[in-house]
Amino acid sequence: MRKKQKQKAPQSALETLLLVLLAALTLVPLFLVVQNSFKSRFYISGDPFALPNKETFVALENYISGLSAGGFFAAFGRSLLITVVSVGLIVLCTSMAAWYLMRVRTALTKGMYYLFVFSMIVPFQMVMYTMTYLVGRAKLNTVVGMPFIYLGFGAGLSVFMLCGFIRGIPRELEEAATMDGCNPVQTFFLVVLPLLKPTAVTVAILNTMWIWNDYLLPFMVIGNGEIRTMTLELYFAKMKAGVYGNPWELIFPSVLVTIIPIIIVFLFLQKYIMKGVVDGAVKQ
């Protein structure tokens, strides 16, 4: 036993060291963004890897200039609105759909379930032009229409994960609620939905990170006008400056402020991700 423990100890230390190095490697781009956000444009272009010093440090000047630029707070608000409404729709609608598909077992519901699963493997690039055309005809190419588009694209994975968890919920709980006088809607909201919390939170986190950071879908749907999300605002800020006028001293603070909310959400709710994924996958 002692020999096995001695053999495992170096292996465990090596794995820990490897994971630390990989984590440090992935944090390098973020570190560069942070340090360069406190430097002027000349020193960012001249030596982007150098730490700020007395000569290059500009304190919060870049943040004040970048955040006060026209369109930043409006774009931030649009991204926040689209993300919150989209995630709420996805969690509510897909949890109800998953419950129905798992409790009403017919040929139709089985076919619908496999359509949801199939939608997970269809590349977005395969349907994006058709989607853009249909969205334009349906007049959904607005901030109000964006959540419904995200609902369609986010339903596949969400339904798949929630169906796996619902399979493990005993039917007796729902039958007891029905005997107590609950109708199907009350049974879902009072009995089923509270039990779905771990997987529902995981679905919410995964979709929040995707929607908040998404660039391609907003660009294709609302990117041609002045109404933009945060990712589009950062892109157009770069485009306005031209090829030789990269305003990195304004872009870096904006990028950092943009990613802070999603980092905070992930840090506080990360424990639900693996639990929800495992609960939803093991029971498939």
PDB file of C-alpha atoms in Angstrom:
ATOM      1  CA  MET A   1       0.000   0.000   0.000  1.00  0.00           C
ATOM      2  CA  ARG A   2       2.807   2.412   0.901  1.00  0.00           C
ATOM      3  CA  LYS A   3       4.569   1.701  -2.408  1.00  0.00           C
ATOM      4  CA  LYS A   4       1.371   2.460  -4.316  1.00  0.00           C
ATOM      5  CA  GLN A   5       0.946   5.696  -2.367  1.00  0.00           C
ATOM      6  CA  LYS A   6       4.553   6.686  -3.115  1.00  0.00           C
ATOM      7  CA  GLN A   7       4.000   5.964  -6.810  1.00  0.00           C
ATOM      8  CA  LYS A   8       0.785   7.993  -6.880  1.00  0.00           C
ATOM      9  CA  ALA A   9       2.309  11.012  -5.108  1.00  0.00           C
ATOM     10  CA  PRO A  10       4.810  11.968  -7.875  1.00  0.00           C
ATOM     11  CA  GLN A  11       2.184  11.301 -10.517  1.00  0.00           C
ATOM     12  CA  SER A  12      -0.309  13.533  -8.688  1.00  0.00           C
ATOM     13  CA  ALA A  13       2.304  16.288  -8.292  1.00  0.00           C
ATOM     14  CA  LEU A  14       3.135  16.083 -11.989  1.00  0.00           C
ATOM     15  CA  GLU A  15      -0.537  16.322 -12.946  1.00  0.00           C
ATOM     16  CA  THR A  16      -1.000  19.312 -10.639  1.00  0.00           C
ATOM     17  CA  LEU A  17       2.035  21.056 -12.139  1.00  0.00           C
ATOM     18  CA  LEU A  18       0.770  20.386 -15.663  1.00  0.00           C
ATOM     19  CA  LEU A  19      -2.673  21.777 -14.822  1.00  0.00           C
ATOM     20  CA  VAL A  20      -1.133  24.872 -13.233  1.00  0.00           C
ATOM     21  CA  LEU A  21       0.986  25.490 -16.343  1.00  0.00           C
ATOM     22  CA  LEU A  22      -2.049  25.060 -18.619  1.00  0.00           C
ATOM     23  CA  ALA A  23      -4.086  27.436 -16.446  1.00  0.00           C
ATOM     24  CA  ALA A  24      -1.281  30.009 -16.504  1.00  0.00           C
ATOM     25  CA  LEU A  25      -1.016  29.669 -20.276  1.00  0.00           C
ATOM     26  CA  THR A  26      -4.727  30.341 -20.765  1.00  0.00           C
ATOM     27  CA  LEU A  27      -4.537  33.380 -18.463  1.00  0.00           C
ATOM     28  CA  VAL A  28      -1.712  35.032 -20.419  1.00  0.00           C
ATOM     29  CA  PRO A  29      -4.044  36.797 -22.922  1.00  0.00           C
ATOM     30  CA  LEU A  30      -6.184  38.122 -20.073  1.00  0.00           C
ATOM     31  CA  PHE A  31      -3.098  39.340 -18.236  1.00  0.00           C
ATOM     32  CA  LEU A  32      -1.907  41.174 -21.359  1.00  0.00           C
ATOM     33  CA  VAL A  33      -5.281  42.880 -21.711  1.00  0.00           C
ATOM     34  CA  VAL A  34      -5.218  43.998 -18.070  1.00  0.00           C
ATOM     35  CA  GLN A  35      -1.677  45.366 -18.085  1.00  0.00           C
ATOM     36  CA  ASN A  36      -2.023  47.137 -21.435  1.00  0.00           C
ATOM     37  CA  SER A  37      -5.294  48.754 -20.399  1.00  0.00           C
ATOM     38  CA  PHE A  38      -3.236  50.990 -18.084  1.00  0.00           C
ATOM     39  CA  LYS A  39      -0.746  52.088 -20.765  1.00  0.00           C
ATOM     40  CA  SER A  40      -0.950  54.721 -23.492  1.00  0.00           C
ATOM     41  CA  ARG A  41      -1.298  53.731 -27.154  1.00  0.00           C
ATOM     42  CA  PHE A  42       2.327  54.471 -28.023  1.00  0.00           C
ATOM     43  CA  TYR A  43       3.701  52.143 -25.343  1.00  0.00           C
ATOM     44  CA  ILE A  44       1.117  49.444 -26.064  1.00  0.00           C
ATOM     45  CA  SER A  45       2.266  49.258 -29.685  1.00  0.00           C
ATOM     46  CA  GLY A  46       5.939  49.635 -28.817  1.00  0.00           C
ATOM     47  CA  ASP A  47       6.222  46.961 -26.121  1.00  0.00           C
ATOM     48  CA  PRO A  48       2.933  45.173 -25.353  1.00  0.00           C
ATOM     49  CA  PHE A  49       4.607  42.648 -23.022  1.00  0.00           C
ATOM     50  CA  ALA A  50       6.198  45.226 -20.711  1.00  0.00           C
ATOM     51  CA  LEU A  51       4.590  45.991 -17.367  1.00  0.00           C
ATOM     52  CA  PRO A  52       3.354  49.563 -16.763  1.00  0.00           C
ATOM     53  CA  ASN A  53       5.891  51.861 -15.085  1.00  0.00           C
ATOM     54  CA  LYS A  54       6.043  55.522 -14.083  1.00  0.00           C
ATOM     55  CA  GLU A  55       6.493  56.565 -17.689  1.00  0.00           C
ATOM     56  CA  THR A  56       3.831  54.380 -19.296  1.00  0.00           C
ATOM     57  CA  PHE A  57       1.190  54.191 -16.535  1.00  0.00           C
ATOM     58  CA  VAL A  58      -1.907  56.326 -17.236  1.00  0.00           C
ATOM     59  CA  ALA A  59      -4.082  55.170 -14.296  1.00  0.00           C
ATOM     60  CA  LEU A  60      -7.799  55.102 -15.206  1.00  0.00           C
ATOM     61  CA  GLU A  61      -7.518  57.496 -18.122  1.00  0.00           C
ATOM     62  CA  ASN A  62      -8.066  54.743 -20.693  1.00  0.00           C
ATOM     63  CA  TYR A  63     -11.095  53.422 -18.824  1.00  0.00           C
ATOM     64  CA  ILE A  64     -12.686  56.864 -18.599  1.00  0.00           C
ATOM     65  CA  SER A  65     -12.069  57.549 -22.293  1.00  0.00           C
ATOM     66  CA  GLY A  66     -13.146  54.092 -23.440  1.00  0.00           C
ATOM     67  CA  LEU A  67     -16.297  53.843 -21.364  1.00  0.00           C
ATOM     68  CA  SER A  68     -17.360  57.410 -22.115  1.00  0.00           C
ATOM     69  CA  ALA A  69     -17.137  56.782 -25.857  1.00  0.00           C
ATOM     70  CA  GLY A  70     -20.479  56.971 -27.596  1.00  0.00           C
ATOM     71  CA  GLY A  71     -22.465  53.751 -27.645  1.00  0.00           C
ATOM     72  CA  PHE A  72     -20.676  51.742 -24.956  1.00  0.00           C
ATOM     73  CA  PHE A  73     -23.291  51.856 -22.188  1.00  0.00           C
ATOM     74  CA  ALA A  74     -26.165  51.541 -24.671  1.00  0.00           C
ATOM     75  CA  ALA A  75     -24.528  48.440 -26.198  1.00  0.00           C
ATOM     76  CA  PHE A  76     -23.849  47.039 -22.725  1.00  0.00           C
ATOM     77  CA  GLY A  77     -27.512  47.488 -21.823  1.00  0.00           C
ATOM     78  CA  ARG A  78     -28.665  45.783 -25.025  1.00  0.00           C
ATOM     79  CA  SER A  79     -26.372  42.821 -24.432  1.00  0.00           C
ATOM     80  CA  LEU A  80     -27.605  42.535 -20.858  1.00  0.00           C
ATOM     81  CA  LEU A  81     -31.256  42.707 -21.939  1.00  0.00           C
ATOM     82  CA  ILE A  82     -30.821  40.169 -24.734  1.00  0.00           C
ATOM     83  CA  THR A  83     -28.869  37.777 -22.504  1.00  0.00           C
ATOM     84  CA  VAL A  84     -31.257  37.897 -19.544  1.00  0.00           C
ATOM     85  CA  VAL A  85     -34.423  37.545 -21.632  1.00  0.00           C
ATOM     86  CA  SER A  86     -32.911  34.836 -23.862  1.00  0.00           C
ATOM     87  CA  VAL A  87     -31.678  32.735 -20.948  1.00  0.00           C
ATOM     88  CA  GLY A  88     -35.010  33.103 -19.154  1.00  0.00           C
ATOM     89  CA  LEU A  89     -36.904  31.963 -22.249  1.00  0.00           C
ATOM     90  CA  ILE A  90     -34.538  29.060 -22.843  1.00  0.00           C
ATOM     91  CA  VAL A  91     -34.732  27.747 -19.281  1.00  0.00           C
ATOM     92  CA  LEU A  92     -38.521  28.087 -19.034  1.00  0.00           C
ATOM     93  CA  CYS A  93     -39.499  26.817 -22.475  1.00  0.00           C
ATOM     94  CA  THR A  94     -36.996  23.979 -22.732  1.00  0.00           C
ATOM     95  CA  SER A  95     -37.743  22.680 -19.222  1.00  0.00           C
ATOM     96  CA  MET A  96     -41.452  22.552 -20.047  1.00  0.00           C
ATOM     97  CA  ALA A  97     -40.720  20.912 -23.414  1.00  0.00           C
ATOM     98  CA  ALA A  98     -38.398  18.336 -21.829  1.00  0.00           C
ATOM     99  CA  TRP A  99     -40.972  17.465 -19.160  1.00  0.00           C
ATOM    100  CA  TYR A 100     -43.662  16.966 -21.800  1.00  0.00           C
ATOM    101  CA  LEU A 101     -41.397  14.856 -24.023  1.00  0.00           C
ATOM    102  CA  MET A 102     -40.442  12.561 -21.137  1.00  0.00           C
ATOM    103  CA  ARG A 103     -43.924  12.151 -19.687  1.00  0.00           C
ATOM    104  CA  VAL A 104     -45.975  11.840 -22.887  1.00  0.00           C
ATOM    105  CA  ARG A 105     -44.292   8.943 -24.648  1.00  0.00           C
ATOM    106  CA  THR A 106     -45.704   8.711 -28.162  1.00  0.00           C
ATOM    107  CA  ALA A 107     -44.162   8.335 -31.584  1.00  0.00           C
ATOM    108  CA  LEU A 108     -44.568  12.085 -32.095  1.00  0.00           C
ATOM    109  CA  THR A 109     -42.749  13.049 -28.889  1.00  0.00           C
ATOM    110  CA  LYS A 110     -39.964  10.562 -29.590  1.00  0.00           C
ATOM    111  CA  GLY A 111     -39.518  12.068 -33.029  1.00  0.00           C
ATOM    112  CA  MET A 112     -39.470  15.577 -31.557  1.00  0.00           C
ATOM    113  CA  TYR A 113     -36.847  14.507 -29.017  1.00  0.00           C
ATOM    114  CA  TYR A 114     -34.553  13.199 -31.746  1.00  0.00           C
ATOM    115  CA  LEU A 115     -35.069  16.410 -33.738  1.00  0.00           C
ATOM    116  CA  PHE A 116     -33.820  18.379 -30.725  1.00  0.00           C
ATOM    117  CA  VAL A 117     -30.814  16.070 -30.465  1.00  0.00           C
ATOM    118  CA  PHE A 118     -30.158  16.350 -34.191  1.00  0.00           C
ATOM    119  CA  SER A 119     -30.205  20.157 -33.978  1.00  0.00           C
ATOM    120  CA  MET A 120     -27.170  19.966 -31.675  1.00  0.00           C
ATOM    121  CA  ILE A 121     -24.949  18.569 -34.433  1.00  0.00           C
ATOM    122  CA  VAL A 122     -26.069  20.884 -37.250  1.00  0.00           C
ATOM    123  CA  PRO A 123     -23.392  23.589 -37.747  1.00  0.00           C
ATOM    124  CA  PHE A 124     -24.626  27.154 -37.512  1.00  0.00           C
ATOM    125  CA  GLN A 125     -22.852  27.984 -40.777  1.00  0.00           C
ATOM    126  CA  MET A 126     -25.115  25.479 -42.516  1.00  0.00           C
ATOM    127  CA  VAL A 127     -28.308  27.387 -41.703  1.00  0.00           C
ATOM    128  CA  MET A 128     -27.159  30.962 -41.109  1.00  0.00           C
ATOM    129  CA  TYR A 129     -28.108  32.375 -44.522  1.00  0.00           C
ATOM    130  CA  THR A 130     -31.530  30.738 -44.508  1.00  0.00           C
ATOM    131  CA  MET A 131     -32.011  31.880 -40.924  1.00  0.00           C
ATOM    132  CA  THR A 132     -31.107  35.466 -41.799  1.00  0.00           C
ATOM    133  CA  TYR A 133     -33.623  35.494 -44.637  1.00  0.00           C
ATOM    134  CA  LEU A 134     -36.436  34.059 -42.508  1.00  0.00           C
ATOM    135  CA  VAL A 135     -35.641  36.374 -39.593  1.00  0.00           C
ATOM    136  CA  GLY A 136     -35.845  39.358 -41.913  1.00  0.00           C
ATOM    137  CA  ARG A 137     -39.200  38.231 -43.341  1.00  0.00           C
ATOM    138  CA  ALA A 138     -40.558  37.640 -39.829  1.00  0.00           C
ATOM    139  CA  LYS A 139     -39.361  41.095 -38.663  1.00  0.00           C
ATOM    140  CA  LEU A 140     -37.327  39.552 -35.837  1.00  0.00           C
ATOM    141  CA  ASN A 141     -34.121  41.404 -36.743  1.00  0.00           C
ATOM    142  CA  THR A 142     -34.449  43.633 -33.679  1.00  0.00           C
ATOM    143  CA  VAL A 143     -33.326  43.575 -30.065  1.00  0.00           C
ATOM    144  CA  VAL A 144     -36.788  42.274 -29.099  1.00  0.00           C
ATOM    145  CA  GLY A 145     -36.573  39.493 -31.688  1.00  0.00           C
ATOM    146  CA  MET A 146     -33.072  38.308 -30.749  1.00  0.00           C
ATOM    147  CA  PRO A 147     -34.175  36.264 -27.660  1.00  0.00           C
ATOM    148  CA  PHE A 148     -36.550  34.192 -29.815  1.00  0.00           C
ATOM    149  CA  ILE A 149     -33.722  33.408 -32.226  1.00  0.00           C
ATOM    150  CA  TYR A 150     -31.457  32.376 -29.351  1.00  0.00           C
ATOM    151  CA  LEU A 151     -34.285  30.224 -28.009  1.00  0.00           C
ATOM    152  CA  GLY A 152     -34.328  28.286 -31.251  1.00  0.00           C
ATOM    153  CA  PHE A 153     -30.566  27.747 -31.355  1.00  0.00           C
ATOM    154  CA  GLY A 154     -30.215  26.990 -27.644  1.00  0.00           C
ATOM    155  CA  ALA A 155     -33.118  24.566 -27.366  1.00  0.00           C
ATOM    156  CA  GLY A 156     -31.300  21.453 -28.615  1.00  0.00           C
ATOM    157  CA  LEU A 157     -28.626  21.096 -25.931  1.00  0.00           C
ATOM    158  CA  SER A 158     -30.911  22.419 -23.198  1.00  0.00           C
ATOM    159  CA  VAL A 159     -33.707  19.939 -23.922  1.00  0.00           C
ATOM    160  CA  PHE A 160     -31.189  17.095 -24.156  1.00  0.00           C
ATOM    161  CA  MET A 161     -29.698  17.887 -20.724  1.00  0.00           C
ATOM    162  CA  LEU A 162     -33.060  18.457 -19.039  1.00  0.00           C
ATOM    163  CA  CYS A 163     -34.583  15.287 -20.490  1.00  0.00           C
ATOM    164  CA  GLY A 164     -31.787  13.239 -18.974  1.00  0.00           C
ATOM    165  CA  PHE A 165     -32.475  14.687 -15.530  1.00  0.00           C
ATOM    166  CA  ILE A 166     -36.274  14.385 -15.764  1.00  0.00           C
ATOM    167  CA  ARG A 167     -35.921  10.662 -16.476  1.00  0.00           C
ATOM    168  CA  GLY A 168     -34.671  10.257 -12.907  1.00  0.00           C
ATOM    169  CA  ILE A 169     -37.571  12.104 -11.264  1.00  0.00           C
ATOM    170  CA  PRO A 170     -40.059   9.591  -9.798  1.00  0.00           C
ATOM    171  CA  ARG A 171     -43.506   9.811 -11.361  1.00  0.00           C
ATOM    172  CA  GLU A 172     -45.005   9.216  -7.917  1.00  0.00           C
ATOM    173  CA  LEU A 173     -44.188  12.807  -6.936  1.00  0.00           C
ATOM    174  CA  GLU A 174     -46.253  14.148  -9.811  1.00  0.00           C
ATOM    175  CA  GLU A 175     -49.058  11.670  -9.182  1.00  0.00           C
ATOM    176  CA  ALA A 176     -49.187  12.751  -5.545  1.00  0.00           C
ATOM    177  CA  ALA A 177     -49.428  16.397  -6.623  1.00  0.00           C
ATOM    178  CA  THR A 178     -52.271  15.495  -8.997  1.00  0.00           C
ATOM    179  CA  MET A 179     -54.118  13.696  -6.200  1.00  0.00           C
ATOM    180  CA  ASP A 180     -53.732  16.828  -4.059  1.00  0.00           C
ATOM    181  CA  GLY A 181     -55.589  18.804  -6.708  1.00  0.00           C
ATOM    182  CA  CYS A 182     -52.762  20.240  -8.835  1.00  0.00           C
ATOM    183  CA  ASN A 183     -53.313  20.647 -12.540  1.00  0.00           C
ATOM    184  CA  PRO A 184     -50.410  19.977 -14.969  1.00  0.00           C
ATOM    185  CA  VAL A 185     -49.223  23.597 -14.871  1.00  0.00           C
ATOM    186  CA  GLN A 186     -49.181  23.650 -11.054  1.00  0.00           C
ATOM    187  CA  THR A 187     -47.461  20.254 -10.971  1.00  0.00           C
ATOM    188  CA  PHE A 188     -44.709  21.530 -13.224  1.00  0.00           C
ATOM    189  CA  PHE A 189     -44.037  24.798 -11.407  1.00  0.00           C
ATOM    190  CA  LEU A 190     -44.527  23.520  -7.840  1.00  0.00           C
ATOM    191  CA  VAL A 191     -42.996  20.030  -8.090  1.00  0.00           C
ATOM    192  CA  VAL A 192     -40.926  19.467 -11.239  1.00  0.00           C
ATOM    193  CA  LEU A 193     -39.219  22.834 -11.741  1.00  0.00           C
ATOM    194  CA  PRO A 194     -37.743  23.034  -8.200  1.00  0.00           C
ATOM    195  CA  LEU A 195     -36.255  19.558  -8.715  1.00  0.00           C
ATOM    196  CA  LEU A 196     -34.692  20.716 -11.990  1.00  0.00           C
ATOM    197  CA  LYS A 197     -32.676  23.461 -10.274  1.00  0.00           C
ATOM    198  CA  PRO A 198     -29.150  21.920 -10.672  1.00  0.00           C
ATOM    199  CA  THR A 199     -29.543  21.199 -14.380  1.00  0.00           C
ATOM    200  CA  ALA A 200     -31.564  24.371 -15.028  1.00  0.00           C
ATOM    201  CA  VAL A 201     -28.799  26.472 -13.481  1.00  0.00           C
ATOM    202  CA  THR A 202     -26.241  24.676 -15.648  1.00  0.00           C
ATOM    203  CA  VAL A 203     -28.330  25.351 -18.752  1.00  0.00           C
ATOM    204  CA  ALA A 204     -28.598  29.001 -17.715  1.00  0.00           C
ATOM    205  CA  ILE A 205     -24.834  29.371 -17.176  1.00  0.00           C
ATOM    206  CA  LEU A 206     -23.839  27.715 -20.461  1.00  0.00           C
ATOM    207  CA  ASN A 207     -26.307  29.787 -22.453  1.00  0.00           C
ATOM    208  CA  THR A 208     -25.336  32.989 -20.632  1.00  0.00           C
ATOM    209  CA  MET A 209     -21.673  32.573 -21.576  1.00  0.00           C
ATOM    210  CA  TRP A 210     -22.595  31.760 -25.170  1.00  0.00           C
ATOM    211  CA  ILE A 211     -25.109  34.565 -25.717  1.00  0.00           C
ATOM    212  CA  TRP A 212     -23.115  37.274 -23.923  1.00  0.00           C
ATOM    213  CA  ASN A 213     -19.973  36.542 -25.945  1.00  0.00           C
ATOM    214  CA  ASP A 214     -21.722  35.825 -29.248  1.00  0.00           C
ATOM    215  CA  TYR A 215     -20.637  37.889 -32.228  1.00  0.00           C
ATOM    216  CA  LEU A 216     -21.719  36.131 -35.423  1.00  0.00           C
ATOM    217  CA  LEU A 217     -25.473  35.879 -34.797  1.00  0.00           C
ATOM    218  CA  PRO A 218     -25.953  39.538 -33.724  1.00  0.00           C
ATOM    219  CA  PHE A 219     -23.755  40.634 -36.632  1.00  0.00           C
ATOM    220  CA  MET A 220     -25.936  38.803 -39.141  1.00  0.00           C
ATOM    221  CA  VAL A 221     -29.260  39.830 -37.594  1.00  0.00           C
ATOM    222  CA  ILE A 222     -28.811  43.422 -36.348  1.00  0.00           C
ATOM    223  CA  GLY A 223     -25.225  44.253 -37.292  1.00  0.00           C
ATOM    224  CA  ASN A 224     -26.028  46.511 -40.244  1.00  0.00           C
ATOM    225  CA  GLY A 225     -27.647  49.277 -38.177  1.00  0.00           C
ATOM    226  CA  GLU A 226     -26.701  51.504 -35.286  1.00  0.00           C
ATOM    227  CA  ILE A 227     -28.290  49.162 -32.738  1.00  0.00           C
ATOM    228  CA  ARG A 228     -25.429  46.949 -31.570  1.00  0.00           C
ATOM    229  CA  THR A 229     -24.477  44.560 -28.794  1.00  0.00           C
ATOM    230  CA  MET A 230     -21.207  44.810 -26.872  1.00  0.00           C
ATOM    231  CA  THR A 231     -19.326  42.461 -29.175  1.00  0.00           C
ATOM    232  CA  LEU A 232     -20.467  44.427 -32.218  1.00  0.00           C
ATOM    233  CA  GLU A 233     -19.612  47.745 -30.573  1.00  0.00           C
ATOM    234  CA  LEU A 234     -16.049  46.565 -29.926  1.00  0.00           C
ATOM    235  CA  TYR A 235     -15.729  45.394 -33.521  1.00  0.00           C
ATOM    236  CA  PHE A 236     -17.027  48.626 -35.024  1.00  0.00           C
ATOM    237  CA  ALA A 237     -14.847  50.708 -32.683  1.00  0.00           C
ATOM    238  CA  LYS A 238     -11.876  48.961 -34.253  1.00  0.00           C
ATOM    239  CA  MET A 239     -13.252  49.421 -37.775  1.00  0.00           C
ATOM    240  CA  LYS A 240     -13.878  53.141 -37.300  1.00  0.00           C
ATOM    241  CA  ALA A 241     -10.219  53.683 -36.440  1.00  0.00           C
ATOM    242  CA  GLY A 242      -9.082  52.152 -39.730  1.00  0.00           C
ATOM    243  CA  VAL A 243      -6.322  49.677 -40.439  1.00  0.00           C
ATOM    244  CA  TYR A 244      -3.496  51.834 -39.082  1.00  0.00           C
ATOM    245  CA  GLY A 245      -5.301  53.501 -36.207  1.00  0.00           C
ATOM    246  CA  ASN A 246      -5.951  50.696 -33.758  1.00  0.00           C
ATOM    247  CA  PRO A 247      -7.246  52.378 -30.558  1.00  0.00           C
ATOM    248  CA  TRP A 248      -5.996  49.648 -28.251  1.00  0.00           C
ATOM    249  CA  GLU A 249      -5.938  51.990 -25.267  1.00  0.00           C
ATOM    250  CA  LEU A 250      -9.736  52.265 -25.619  1.00  0.00           C
ATOM    251  CA  ILE A 251     -10.465  48.709 -26.765  1.00  0.00           C
ATOM    252  CA  PHE A 252      -8.625  46.914 -23.934  1.00  0.00           C
ATOM    253  CA  PRO A 253     -10.581  48.605 -21.091  1.00  0.00           C
ATOM    254  CA  SER A 254     -13.842  47.965 -22.948  1.00  0.00           C
ATOM    255  CA  VAL A 255     -12.933  44.313 -23.462  1.00  0.00           C
ATOM    256  CA  LEU A 256     -12.065  43.914 -19.795  1.00  0.00           C
ATOM    257  CA  VAL A 257     -15.310  45.510 -18.607  1.00  0.00           C
ATOM    258  CA  THR A 258     -17.213  43.282 -21.034  1.00  0.00           C
ATOM    259  CA  ILE A 259     -15.757  40.007 -19.757  1.00  0.00           C
ATOM    260  CA  ILE A 260     -15.940  40.854 -16.037  1.00  0.00           C
ATOM    261  CA  PRO A 261     -19.701  40.099 -15.667  1.00  0.00           C
ATOM    262  CA  ILE A 262     -19.418  36.667 -17.252  1.00  0.00           C
ATOM    263  CA  ILE A 263     -16.367  35.823 -15.108  1.00  0.00           C
ATOM    264  CA  ILE A 264     -18.275  36.780 -11.963  1.00  0.00           C
ATOM    265  CA  VAL A 265     -21.263  34.653 -12.992  1.00  0.00           C
ATOM    266  CA  PHE A 266     -19.023  31.684 -13.733  1.00  0.00           C
ATOM    267  CA  LEU A 267     -17.057  31.932 -10.473  1.00  0.00           C
ATOM    268  CA  PHE A 268     -20.178  32.036  -8.314  1.00  0.00           C
ATOM    269  CA  LEU A 269     -22.075  29.306 -10.150  1.00  0.00           C
ATOM    270  CA  GLN A 270     -19.337  27.019 -11.474  1.00  0.00           C
ATOM    271  CA  LYS A 271     -20.167  24.270  -8.953  1.00  0.00           C
ATOM    272  CA  TYR A 272     -23.498  23.760 -10.682  1.00  0.00           C
ATOM    273  CA  ILE A 273     -21.972  23.198 -14.113  1.00  0.00           C
ATOM    274  CA  MET A 274     -20.362  19.794 -13.593  1.00  0.00           C
ATOM    275  CA  LYS A 275     -23.171  18.642 -11.294  1.00  0.00           C
ATOM    276  CA  GLY A 276     -25.807  19.577 -13.830  1.00  0.00           C
ATOM    277  CA  VAL A 277     -23.921  18.078 -16.760  1.00  0.00           C
ATOM    278  CA  VAL A 278     -23.340  14.791 -14.891  1.00  0.00           C
ATOM    279  CA  ASP A 279     -26.932  14.601 -13.640  1.00  0.00           C
ATOM    280  CA  GLY A 280     -28.230  15.252 -17.133  1.00  0.00           C
ATOM    281  CA  ALA A 281     -25.865  12.875 -18.929  1.00  0.00           C
ATOM    282  CA  VAL A 282     -25.638   9.835 -16.657  1.00  0.00           C
ATOM    283  CA  LYS A 283     -29.383   9.289 -16.807  1.00  0.00           C
ATOM    284  CA  GLN A 284     -29.601   9.349 -20.595  1.00  0.00           C
TER     285      GLN A 284
END
